[in-house]
mmCIF file of C-alpha atoms in Angstrom:
data_model
loop_
_atom_site.group_PDB
_atom_site.id
_atom_site.type_symbol
_atom_site.label_atom_id
_atom_site.label_comp_id
_atom_site.label_asym_id
_atom_site.label_seq_id
_atom_site.Cartn_x
_atom_site.Cartn_y
_atom_site.Cartn_z
ATOM 1 C CA GLN A 1 0.000 0.000 0.000
ATOM 2 C CA GLN A 2 3.038 2.220 0.339
ATOM 3 C CA GLN A 3 4.087 1.755 -3.257
ATOM 4 C CA VAL A 4 4.097 4.460 -5.897
ATOM 5 C CA LYS A 5 4.075 3.101 -9.449
ATOM 6 C CA GLN A 6 5.654 5.203 -12.177
ATOM 7 C CA SER A 7 5.592 4.891 -15.950
ATOM 8 C CA PRO A 8 7.111 4.875 -18.465
ATOM 9 C CA GLN A 9 10.560 3.678 -17.458
ATOM 10 C CA SER A 10 12.106 5.702 -20.283
ATOM 11 C CA LEU A 11 10.880 8.341 -22.673
ATOM 12 C CA ILE A 12 12.285 9.929 -25.812
ATOM 13 C CA VAL A 13 10.798 13.222 -26.980
ATOM 14 C CA GLN A 14 11.738 15.637 -29.729
ATOM 15 C CA LYS A 15 12.710 19.174 -28.792
ATOM 16 C CA GLY A 16 9.582 21.263 -28.453
ATOM 17 C CA GLY A 17 7.372 18.287 -27.725
ATOM 18 C CA ILE A 18 5.375 17.407 -24.609
ATOM 19 C CA SER A 19 6.785 14.902 -22.117
ATOM 20 C CA ILE A 20 4.227 13.080 -19.973
ATOM 21 C CA ILE A 21 5.087 10.891 -16.984
ATOM 22 C CA ASN A 22 2.460 9.085 -14.951
ATOM 23 C CA CYS A 23 2.256 7.861 -11.375
ATOM 24 C CA ALA A 24 -0.306 5.909 -9.380
ATOM 25 C CA TYR A 25 -0.607 5.308 -5.653
ATOM 26 C CA GLU A 26 -2.718 3.211 -3.295
ATOM 27 C CA ASN A 27 -2.434 4.859 0.103
ATOM 28 C CA THR A 28 -5.269 7.375 0.444
ATOM 29 C CA ALA A 29 -3.487 8.948 3.415
ATOM 30 C CA PHE A 30 -0.894 10.474 1.078
ATOM 31 C CA ASP A 31 -1.362 14.248 1.068
ATOM 32 C CA TYR A 32 1.738 15.618 -0.623
ATOM 33 C CA PHE A 33 2.916 14.708 -4.120
ATOM 34 C CA PRO A 34 6.209 16.173 -5.344
ATOM 35 C CA TRP A 35 8.149 15.602 -8.541
ATOM 36 C CA TYR A 36 11.937 15.526 -8.476
ATOM 37 C CA GLN A 37 14.479 15.915 -11.269
ATOM 38 C CA GLN A 38 17.834 14.180 -10.992
ATOM 39 C CA PHE A 39 20.907 14.598 -13.163
ATOM 40 C CA PRO A 40 23.701 11.993 -13.111
ATOM 41 C CA GLY A 41 25.880 12.334 -10.035
ATOM 42 C CA LYS A 42 23.559 14.834 -8.408
ATOM 43 C CA GLY A 43 20.911 14.640 -5.733
ATOM 44 C CA PRO A 44 17.209 14.935 -6.602
ATOM 45 C CA ALA A 45 15.967 18.515 -7.004
ATOM 46 C CA LEU A 46 12.357 19.462 -6.316
ATOM 47 C CA LEU A 47 10.564 20.568 -9.476
ATOM 48 C CA ILE A 48 6.952 21.048 -8.486
ATOM 49 C CA ALA A 49 4.566 19.637 -5.892
ATOM 50 C CA ILE A 50 0.827 19.386 -5.350
ATOM 51 C CA ARG A 51 -1.592 18.645 -2.537
ATOM 52 C CA PRO A 52 -4.838 16.715 -3.176
ATOM 53 C CA ASP A 53 -7.137 19.697 -2.730
ATOM 54 C CA VAL A 54 -6.329 20.937 -6.260
ATOM 55 C CA SER A 55 -6.500 19.125 -9.593
ATOM 56 C CA GLU A 56 -3.733 20.978 -11.412
ATOM 57 C CA LYS A 57 -0.695 23.076 -10.669
ATOM 58 C CA LYS A 58 1.450 24.850 -13.222
ATOM 59 C CA GLU A 59 4.903 26.351 -12.833
ATOM 60 C CA GLY A 60 6.461 27.574 -16.044
ATOM 61 C CA ARG A 61 6.716 24.661 -18.483
ATOM 62 C CA PHE A 62 5.907 22.091 -15.779
ATOM 63 C CA THR A 63 2.345 21.053 -14.878
ATOM 64 C CA ILE A 64 1.072 18.463 -12.421
ATOM 65 C CA SER A 65 -2.346 16.985 -13.103
ATOM 66 C CA PHE A 66 -3.920 15.232 -10.116
ATOM 67 C CA ASN A 67 -6.874 12.831 -10.142
ATOM 68 C CA LYS A 68 -7.818 12.035 -6.552
ATOM 69 C CA SER A 69 -10.583 9.543 -7.381
ATOM 70 C CA ALA A 70 -8.287 7.543 -9.652
ATOM 71 C CA LYS A 71 -5.333 7.942 -7.297
ATOM 72 C CA GLN A 72 -3.157 9.079 -10.172
ATOM 73 C CA PHE A 73 -1.030 12.091 -10.943
ATOM 74 C CA SER A 74 1.123 13.078 -13.851
ATOM 75 C CA LEU A 75 3.865 15.483 -14.850
ATOM 76 C CA HIS A 76 3.643 17.331 -18.145
ATOM 77 C CA ILE A 77 6.702 19.107 -19.508
ATOM 78 C CA MET A 78 5.716 21.510 -22.252
ATOM 79 C CA ASP A 79 8.126 22.629 -24.981
ATOM 80 C CA SER A 80 10.656 20.014 -23.847
ATOM 81 C CA GLN A 81 14.296 21.030 -24.205
ATOM 82 C CA PRO A 82 17.512 18.981 -24.405
ATOM 83 C CA GLY A 83 18.448 20.436 -21.003
ATOM 84 C CA ASP A 84 15.390 18.665 -19.553
ATOM 85 C CA SER A 85 17.077 15.315 -20.241
ATOM 86 C CA ALA A 86 17.305 13.755 -16.793
ATOM 87 C CA THR A 87 15.634 11.169 -14.581
ATOM 88 C CA TYR A 88 12.319 12.207 -13.073
ATOM 89 C CA PHE A 89 10.853 10.744 -9.906
ATOM 90 C CA CYS A 90 7.368 11.129 -8.571
ATOM 91 C CA ALA A 91 6.905 10.751 -4.848
ATOM 92 C CA ALA A 92 4.191 10.751 -2.218
ATOM 93 C CA SER A 93 4.112 11.315 1.510
ATOM 94 C CA SER A 94 1.745 11.868 4.395
ATOM 95 C CA MET A 95 1.744 13.747 7.673
ATOM 96 C CA ASP A 96 1.066 10.562 9.645
ATOM 97 C CA SER A 97 4.215 8.973 8.205
ATOM 98 C CA SER A 98 6.580 11.792 9.106
ATOM 99 C CA TYR A 99 6.358 13.063 5.505
ATOM 100 C CA LYS A 100 8.965 10.519 4.503
ATOM 101 C CA LEU A 101 8.940 10.366 0.717
ATOM 102 C CA ILE A 102 7.904 7.192 -1.092
ATOM 103 C CA PHE A 103 9.468 7.432 -4.545
ATOM 104 C CA GLY A 104 8.468 5.924 -7.840
ATOM 105 C CA SER A 105 11.027 3.948 -9.808
ATOM 106 C CA GLY A 106 11.951 6.864 -12.060
ATOM 107 C CA THR A 107 11.606 7.832 -15.710
ATOM 108 C CA ARG A 108 14.682 8.505 -17.788
ATOM 109 C CA LEU A 109 13.802 11.315 -20.207
ATOM 110 C CA LEU A 110 15.826 12.049 -23.317
ATOM 111 C CA VAL A 111 14.943 15.120 -25.344
ATOM 112 C CA ARG A 112 16.431 14.991 -28.827
ATOM 113 C CA PRO A 113 17.557 18.272 -30.406
ATOM 114 C CA GLY B 1 25.293 26.846 4.151
ATOM 115 C CA ALA B 2 23.493 27.478 0.909
ATOM 116 C CA GLY B 3 22.416 23.877 0.491
ATOM 117 C CA VAL B 4 22.599 20.432 2.029
ATOM 118 C CA SER B 5 26.211 19.307 2.165
ATOM 119 C CA GLN B 6 27.259 15.656 2.288
ATOM 120 C CA THR B 7 30.749 14.334 2.869
ATOM 121 C CA PRO B 8 32.550 12.481 1.539
ATOM 122 C CA SER B 9 31.283 12.533 -2.056
ATOM 123 C CA ASN B 10 32.693 9.082 -2.612
ATOM 124 C CA LYS B 11 33.759 6.376 -0.200
ATOM 125 C CA VAL B 12 35.355 3.069 -1.057
ATOM 126 C CA THR B 13 35.700 0.627 1.804
ATOM 127 C CA GLU B 14 36.500 -3.008 2.296
ATOM 128 C CA LYS B 15 33.880 -5.524 3.289
ATOM 129 C CA GLY B 16 33.589 -5.708 7.056
ATOM 130 C CA LYS B 17 34.832 -2.181 7.717
ATOM 131 C CA TYR B 18 32.996 0.613 9.542
ATOM 132 C CA VAL B 19 32.014 3.829 7.734
ATOM 133 C CA GLU B 20 30.540 7.170 8.693
ATOM 134 C CA LEU B 21 28.694 9.427 6.293
ATOM 135 C CA ARG B 22 28.079 13.054 7.203
ATOM 136 C CA CYS B 23 25.201 15.378 6.384
ATOM 137 C CA ASP B 24 25.180 19.117 7.035
ATOM 138 C CA PRO B 25 21.603 20.361 6.472
ATOM 139 C CA ILE B 26 20.442 23.801 5.473
ATOM 140 C CA SER B 27 20.832 26.139 8.439
ATOM 141 C CA GLY B 28 17.680 26.290 10.520
ATOM 142 C CA HIS B 29 16.095 23.162 9.042
ATOM 143 C CA THR B 30 14.770 21.018 11.861
ATOM 144 C CA ALA B 31 13.716 17.999 9.798
ATOM 145 C CA LEU B 32 16.435 15.731 8.378
ATOM 146 C CA TYR B 33 16.006 12.549 6.345
ATOM 147 C CA TRP B 34 18.389 9.879 5.113
ATOM 148 C CA TYR B 35 17.619 7.893 1.965
ATOM 149 C CA ARG B 36 19.463 5.198 0.041
ATOM 150 C CA GLN B 37 19.432 5.020 -3.747
ATOM 151 C CA SER B 38 20.551 1.932 -5.591
ATOM 152 C CA LEU B 39 21.525 2.127 -9.242
ATOM 153 C CA GLY B 40 18.535 2.739 -11.506
ATOM 154 C CA GLN B 41 16.056 2.993 -8.654
ATOM 155 C CA GLY B 42 14.282 5.676 -6.687
ATOM 156 C CA PRO B 43 15.559 6.712 -3.261
ATOM 157 C CA GLU B 44 14.359 4.605 -0.324
ATOM 158 C CA PHE B 45 13.710 6.065 3.111
ATOM 159 C CA LEU B 46 16.047 5.123 5.947
ATOM 160 C CA ILE B 47 15.520 7.428 8.928
ATOM 161 C CA TYR B 48 13.966 10.754 9.914
ATOM 162 C CA PHE B 49 15.082 13.210 12.576
ATOM 163 C CA GLN B 50 13.045 16.029 14.028
ATOM 164 C CA GLY B 51 15.565 18.052 15.974
ATOM 165 C CA THR B 52 17.937 15.748 17.824
ATOM 166 C CA GLY B 53 15.702 12.690 18.039
ATOM 167 C CA ALA B 54 15.147 9.930 15.518
ATOM 168 C CA ALA B 55 11.393 10.198 15.073
ATOM 169 C CA ASP B 56 11.147 7.380 12.524
ATOM 170 C CA ASP B 57 13.863 4.781 11.884
ATOM 171 C CA SER B 58 11.593 2.236 10.223
ATOM 172 C CA GLY B 59 13.632 2.240 7.000
ATOM 173 C CA LEU B 60 16.943 1.143 8.496
ATOM 174 C CA PRO B 61 17.562 -2.299 6.951
ATOM 175 C CA ASN B 62 19.179 -3.908 10.014
ATOM 176 C CA ASP B 63 21.063 -3.155 13.206
ATOM 177 C CA ARG B 64 24.329 -2.511 11.355
ATOM 178 C CA PHE B 65 22.884 0.868 10.404
ATOM 179 C CA PHE B 66 22.657 3.696 12.914
ATOM 180 C CA ALA B 67 22.341 7.474 12.682
ATOM 181 C CA VAL B 68 22.754 10.337 15.113
ATOM 182 C CA ARG B 69 22.081 14.046 15.184
ATOM 183 C CA PRO B 70 23.368 15.096 18.611
ATOM 184 C CA GLU B 71 22.950 18.867 18.338
ATOM 185 C CA GLY B 72 20.012 19.022 15.969
ATOM 186 C CA SER B 73 22.011 20.082 12.932
ATOM 187 C CA VAL B 74 24.734 17.818 11.478
ATOM 188 C CA SER B 75 23.838 14.150 11.209
ATOM 189 C CA THR B 76 26.056 11.105 10.798
ATOM 190 C CA LEU B 77 24.942 7.812 9.287
ATOM 191 C CA LYS B 78 27.038 4.949 10.611
ATOM 192 C CA ILE B 79 27.326 1.530 9.009
ATOM 193 C CA GLN B 80 29.069 -1.308 10.823
ATOM 194 C CA ARG B 81 30.528 -4.455 9.254
ATOM 195 C CA THR B 82 29.816 -3.217 5.746
ATOM 196 C CA GLU B 83 28.635 -5.684 3.116
ATOM 197 C CA ARG B 84 28.824 -5.477 -0.668
ATOM 198 C CA GLY B 85 25.041 -5.073 -0.734
ATOM 199 C CA ASP B 86 25.414 -1.779 1.144
ATOM 200 C CA SER B 87 26.931 -0.212 -1.976
ATOM 201 C CA ALA B 88 24.636 2.626 -3.043
ATOM 202 C CA VAL B 89 24.289 6.395 -3.007
ATOM 203 C CA TYR B 90 23.267 7.658 0.408
ATOM 204 C CA LEU B 91 21.227 10.840 0.221
ATOM 205 C CA CYS B 92 20.399 13.332 2.927
ATOM 206 C CA ALA B 93 17.530 15.818 2.766
ATOM 207 C CA SER B 94 16.349 18.584 5.059
ATOM 208 C CA SER B 95 13.239 20.709 5.340
ATOM 209 C CA SER B 96 12.249 23.654 7.449
ATOM 210 C CA ILE B 97 8.842 22.396 8.510
ATOM 211 C CA GLN B 98 7.709 18.806 8.268
ATOM 212 C CA GLY B 99 5.887 18.297 4.998
ATOM 213 C CA THR B 100 7.221 21.247 3.084
ATOM 214 C CA GLU B 101 9.947 21.229 0.478
ATOM 215 C CA ALA B 102 12.720 18.726 1.114
ATOM 216 C CA PHE B 103 16.116 19.721 -0.249
ATOM 217 C CA PHE B 104 18.580 16.963 -1.078
ATOM 218 C CA GLY B 105 22.334 16.907 -0.919
ATOM 219 C CA GLN B 106 24.435 15.522 -3.757
ATOM 220 C CA GLY B 107 24.810 12.221 -1.960
ATOM 221 C CA THR B 108 27.663 9.996 -0.872
ATOM 222 C CA ARG B 109 28.455 7.131 -3.222
ATOM 223 C CA LEU B 110 29.486 4.187 -1.047
ATOM 224 C CA THR B 111 31.271 1.284 -2.674
ATOM 225 C CA VAL B 112 32.038 -1.806 -0.609
ATOM 226 C CA VAL B 113 34.682 -4.031 -2.206
#
């Protein structure tokens, strides 16, 4: 019930295209859903996060769509750029679990020039 | 400091040896988390500190792993009798208030030979 399932495992997008990464969770106690970006040899960096009281959050080219009834959320990267090539992790946490992050397995994104 | 600092960046040790990994969180952050990331996988929770106390150590894999945070700032993750299976990147994260943005360090890559 603690698992967060992420897909796809890898994604190739042309420059200017839209990258879409999906995650699903089971634990309805989760109340915080962040997305992290990780470059090789670096730690994860927070991109954008959402709480379940809203269905969408947009920051620049990054948008989270959240479907509480389906227990799914997704990251959309608009106008994808080669510099966006990295591994993306969704995560979930809850106040009653110390807000420890449960991560998905990651999506390796490659944006071709 | 400006960000979460972890030392050393890389550590190679022989099987059976003892190692200490250090995390210096963002100044003023009371919450500190340790995670472990194996190659090609998402980070996995190890332990959470709120102030000086370990509030949640449910992710520690066995009693060879121990962590301290004696003054509520710097934390040390200690691994006794290291095994080859302990090889991974150990990540530290801190946040100012439980549940808000967690900032990760660059990690310590531990290799047990």
